[in-house]
PDB file of C-alpha atoms in Angstrom:
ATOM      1  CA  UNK A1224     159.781 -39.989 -18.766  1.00 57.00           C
ATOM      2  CA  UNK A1225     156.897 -42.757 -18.246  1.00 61.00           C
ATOM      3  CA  UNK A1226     158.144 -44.561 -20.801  1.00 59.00           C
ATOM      4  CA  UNK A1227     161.418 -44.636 -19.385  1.00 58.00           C
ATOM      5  CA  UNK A1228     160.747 -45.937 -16.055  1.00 56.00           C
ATOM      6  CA  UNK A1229     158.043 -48.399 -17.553  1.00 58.00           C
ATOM      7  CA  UNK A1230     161.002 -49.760 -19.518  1.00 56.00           C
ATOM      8  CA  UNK A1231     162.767 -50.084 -17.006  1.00 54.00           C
ATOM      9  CA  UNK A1232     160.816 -51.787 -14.467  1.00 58.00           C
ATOM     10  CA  UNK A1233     160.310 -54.306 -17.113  1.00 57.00           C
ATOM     11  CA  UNK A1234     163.797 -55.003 -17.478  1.00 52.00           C
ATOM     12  CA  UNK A1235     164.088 -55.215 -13.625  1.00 51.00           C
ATOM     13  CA  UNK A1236     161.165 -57.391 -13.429  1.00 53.00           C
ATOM     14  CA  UNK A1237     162.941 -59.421 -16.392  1.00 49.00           C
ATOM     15  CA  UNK A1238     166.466 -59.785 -15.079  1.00 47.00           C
ATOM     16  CA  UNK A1239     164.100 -60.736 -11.538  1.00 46.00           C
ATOM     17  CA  UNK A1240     162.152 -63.692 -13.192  1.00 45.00           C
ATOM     18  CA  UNK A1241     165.095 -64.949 -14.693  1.00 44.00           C
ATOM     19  CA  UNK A1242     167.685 -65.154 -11.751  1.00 45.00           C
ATOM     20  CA  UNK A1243     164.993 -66.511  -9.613  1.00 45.00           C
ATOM     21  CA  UNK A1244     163.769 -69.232 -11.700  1.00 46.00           C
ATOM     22  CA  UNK A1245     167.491 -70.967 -12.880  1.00 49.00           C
ATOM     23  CA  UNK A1246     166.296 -73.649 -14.367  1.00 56.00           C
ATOM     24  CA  UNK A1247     170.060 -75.139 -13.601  1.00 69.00           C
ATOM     25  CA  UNK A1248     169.903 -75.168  -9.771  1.00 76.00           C
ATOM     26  CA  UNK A1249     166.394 -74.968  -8.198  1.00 78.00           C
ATOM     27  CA  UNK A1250     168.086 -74.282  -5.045  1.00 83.00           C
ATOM     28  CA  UNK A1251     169.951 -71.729  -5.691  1.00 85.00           C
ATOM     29  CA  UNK A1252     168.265 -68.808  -4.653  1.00 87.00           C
ATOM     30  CA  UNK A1253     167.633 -70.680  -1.174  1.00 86.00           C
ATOM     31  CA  UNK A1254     171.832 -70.584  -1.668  1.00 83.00           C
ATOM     32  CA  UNK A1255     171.791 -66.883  -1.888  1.00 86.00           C
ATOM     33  CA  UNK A1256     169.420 -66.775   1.110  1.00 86.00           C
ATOM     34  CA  UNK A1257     171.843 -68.467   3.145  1.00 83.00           C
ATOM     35  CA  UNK A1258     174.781 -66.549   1.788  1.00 84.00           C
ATOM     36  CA  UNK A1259     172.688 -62.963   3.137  1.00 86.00           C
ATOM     37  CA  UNK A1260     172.164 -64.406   6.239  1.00 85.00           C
ATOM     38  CA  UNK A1261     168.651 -65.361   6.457  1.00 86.00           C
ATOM     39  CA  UNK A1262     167.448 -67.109   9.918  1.00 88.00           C
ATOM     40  CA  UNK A1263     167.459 -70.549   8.829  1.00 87.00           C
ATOM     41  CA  UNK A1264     163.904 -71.236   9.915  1.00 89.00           C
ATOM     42  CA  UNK A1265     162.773 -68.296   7.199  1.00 90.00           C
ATOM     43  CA  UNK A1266     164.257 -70.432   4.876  1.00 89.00           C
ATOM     44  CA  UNK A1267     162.488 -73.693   5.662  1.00 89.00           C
ATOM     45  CA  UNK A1268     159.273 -71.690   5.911  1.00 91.00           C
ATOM     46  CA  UNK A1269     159.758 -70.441   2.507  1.00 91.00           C
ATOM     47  CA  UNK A1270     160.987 -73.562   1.241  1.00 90.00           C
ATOM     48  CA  UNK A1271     157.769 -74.975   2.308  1.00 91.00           C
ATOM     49  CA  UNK A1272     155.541 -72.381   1.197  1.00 93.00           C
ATOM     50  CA  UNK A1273     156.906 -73.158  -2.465  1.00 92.00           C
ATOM     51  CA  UNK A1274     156.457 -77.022  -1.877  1.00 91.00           C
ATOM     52  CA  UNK A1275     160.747 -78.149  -1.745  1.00 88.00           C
ATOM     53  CA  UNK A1276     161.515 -80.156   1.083  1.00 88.00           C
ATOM     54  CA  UNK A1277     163.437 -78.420   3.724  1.00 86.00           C
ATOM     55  CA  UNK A1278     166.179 -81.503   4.351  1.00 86.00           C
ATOM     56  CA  UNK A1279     167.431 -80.296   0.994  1.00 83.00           C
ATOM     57  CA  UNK A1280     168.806 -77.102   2.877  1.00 79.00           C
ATOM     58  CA  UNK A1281     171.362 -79.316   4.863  1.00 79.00           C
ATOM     59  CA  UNK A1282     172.895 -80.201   1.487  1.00 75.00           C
ATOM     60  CA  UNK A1283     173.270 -76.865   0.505  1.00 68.00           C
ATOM     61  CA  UNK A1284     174.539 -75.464   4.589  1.00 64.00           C
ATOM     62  CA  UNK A1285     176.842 -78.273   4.565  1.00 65.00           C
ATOM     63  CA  UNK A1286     178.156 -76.824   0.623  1.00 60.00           C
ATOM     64  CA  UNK A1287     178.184 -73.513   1.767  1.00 56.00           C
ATOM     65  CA  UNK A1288     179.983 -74.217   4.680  1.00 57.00           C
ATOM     66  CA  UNK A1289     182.833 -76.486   3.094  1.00 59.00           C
ATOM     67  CA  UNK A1290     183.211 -73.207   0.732  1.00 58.00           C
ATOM     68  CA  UNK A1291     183.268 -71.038   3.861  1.00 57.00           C
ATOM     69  CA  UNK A1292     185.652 -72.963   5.817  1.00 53.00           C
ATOM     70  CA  UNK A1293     188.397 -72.704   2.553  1.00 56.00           C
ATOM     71  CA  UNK A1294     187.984 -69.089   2.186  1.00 56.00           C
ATOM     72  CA  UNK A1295     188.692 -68.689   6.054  1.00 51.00           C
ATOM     73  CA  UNK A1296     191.850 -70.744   5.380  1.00 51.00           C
ATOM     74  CA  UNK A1297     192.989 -69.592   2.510  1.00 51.00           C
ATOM     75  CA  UNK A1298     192.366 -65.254   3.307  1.00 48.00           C
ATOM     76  CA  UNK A1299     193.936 -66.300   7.154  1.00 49.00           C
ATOM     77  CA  UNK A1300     197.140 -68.107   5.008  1.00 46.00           C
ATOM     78  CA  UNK A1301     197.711 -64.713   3.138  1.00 52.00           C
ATOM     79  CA  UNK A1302     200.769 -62.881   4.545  1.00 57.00           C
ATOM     80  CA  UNK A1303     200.701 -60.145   1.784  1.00 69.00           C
ATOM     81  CA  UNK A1304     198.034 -57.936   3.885  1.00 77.00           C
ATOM     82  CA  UNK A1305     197.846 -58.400   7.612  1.00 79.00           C
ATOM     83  CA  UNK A1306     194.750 -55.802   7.946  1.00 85.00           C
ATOM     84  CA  UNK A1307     192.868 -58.161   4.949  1.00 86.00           C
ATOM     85  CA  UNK A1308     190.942 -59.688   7.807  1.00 87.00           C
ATOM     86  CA  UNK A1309     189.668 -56.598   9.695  1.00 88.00           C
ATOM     87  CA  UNK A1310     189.172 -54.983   5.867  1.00 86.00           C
ATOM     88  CA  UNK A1311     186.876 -57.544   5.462  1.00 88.00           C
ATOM     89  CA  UNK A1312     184.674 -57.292   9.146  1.00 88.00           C
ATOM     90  CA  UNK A1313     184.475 -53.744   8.165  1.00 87.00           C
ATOM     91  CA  UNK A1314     182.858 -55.182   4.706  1.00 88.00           C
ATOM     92  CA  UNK A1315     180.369 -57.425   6.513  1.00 89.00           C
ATOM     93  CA  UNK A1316     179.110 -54.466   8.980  1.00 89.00           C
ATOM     94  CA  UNK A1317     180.531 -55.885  12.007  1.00 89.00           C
ATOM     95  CA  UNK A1318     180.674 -53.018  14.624  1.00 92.00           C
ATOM     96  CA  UNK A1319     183.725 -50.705  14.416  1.00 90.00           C
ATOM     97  CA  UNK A1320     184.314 -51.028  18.428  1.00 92.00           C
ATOM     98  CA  UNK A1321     184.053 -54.470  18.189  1.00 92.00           C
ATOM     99  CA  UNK A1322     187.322 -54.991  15.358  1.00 90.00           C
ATOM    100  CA  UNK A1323     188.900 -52.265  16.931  1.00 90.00           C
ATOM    101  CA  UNK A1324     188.826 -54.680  20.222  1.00 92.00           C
ATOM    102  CA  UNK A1325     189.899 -57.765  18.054  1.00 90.00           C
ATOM    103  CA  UNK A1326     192.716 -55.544  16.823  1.00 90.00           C
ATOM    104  CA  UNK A1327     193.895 -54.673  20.151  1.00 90.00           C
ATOM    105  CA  UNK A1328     193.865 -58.533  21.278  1.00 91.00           C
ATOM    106  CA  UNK A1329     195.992 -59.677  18.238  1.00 90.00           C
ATOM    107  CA  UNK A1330     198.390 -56.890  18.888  1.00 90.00           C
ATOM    108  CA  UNK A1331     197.583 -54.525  15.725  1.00 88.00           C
ATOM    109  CA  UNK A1332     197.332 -50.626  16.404  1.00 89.00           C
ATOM    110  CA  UNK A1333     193.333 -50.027  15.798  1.00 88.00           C
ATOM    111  CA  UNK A1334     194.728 -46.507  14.246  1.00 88.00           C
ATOM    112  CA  UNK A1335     195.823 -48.637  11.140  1.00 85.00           C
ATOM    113  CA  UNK A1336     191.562 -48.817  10.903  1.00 81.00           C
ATOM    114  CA  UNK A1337     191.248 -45.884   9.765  1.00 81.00           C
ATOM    115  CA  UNK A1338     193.738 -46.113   6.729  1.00 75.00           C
ATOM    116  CA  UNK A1339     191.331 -49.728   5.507  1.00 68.00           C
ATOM    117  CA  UNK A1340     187.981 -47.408   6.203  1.00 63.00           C
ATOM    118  CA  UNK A1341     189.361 -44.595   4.130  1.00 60.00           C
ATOM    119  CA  UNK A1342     190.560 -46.130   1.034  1.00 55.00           C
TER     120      UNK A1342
END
């Protein structure tokens, strides 16, 4: 059984070293700290505890939100699922009151919540 979990934590440590150290985008895992919603000045204080120059984070917040900004037009464009949208504040943790209210002020029955939550 030790030599199970030492295996494993190997591999973790591994698959770890390896996603954090792409040799093809240094930046990216300051990417992936913007995608999870890291405070912005965490960021820059990382960035400069690992020497990279924090101006380089505009390039990558001005990327992200380009990439945003289409995926907000192209999921509000989609007429196949109305309740996509509220699917997807349930996905991002936002409070159930609070899409239940949105709901309400674009006309949608928040009952039709409970069918998105369930599946």
């Amino acid at each position: 059984l030790d030599a199970i979990s030492t295996t494993l934590s190997k591999k973790n440590d591994e698959s770890v070293t390896a996603s954090s150290t792409s040799p093809s985008d240094p930046l990216a895992k300051y990417h992936k700290m913007l995608q999870m919603h890291i405070p912005r000045p965490a960021i820059e204080l990382k960035m400069r505890s690992e020497g990279v120059d924090p101006a380089e984070l505009d390039a990558i917040s001005t990327t992200l939100s380009k990439k945003n900004d289409e995926s907000v037009t192209a999921s509000s464009t989609s007429p196949s699922d109305p309740l996509a949208k509220y699917h997807k504040m349930l996905q991002m943790h936002i409070p159930r009151p609070a899409i239940e209210l949105k709901m309400r002020s674009e006309g949608v029955d928040p009952a039709e919540l409970d069918a998105i939550s369930t599946t």
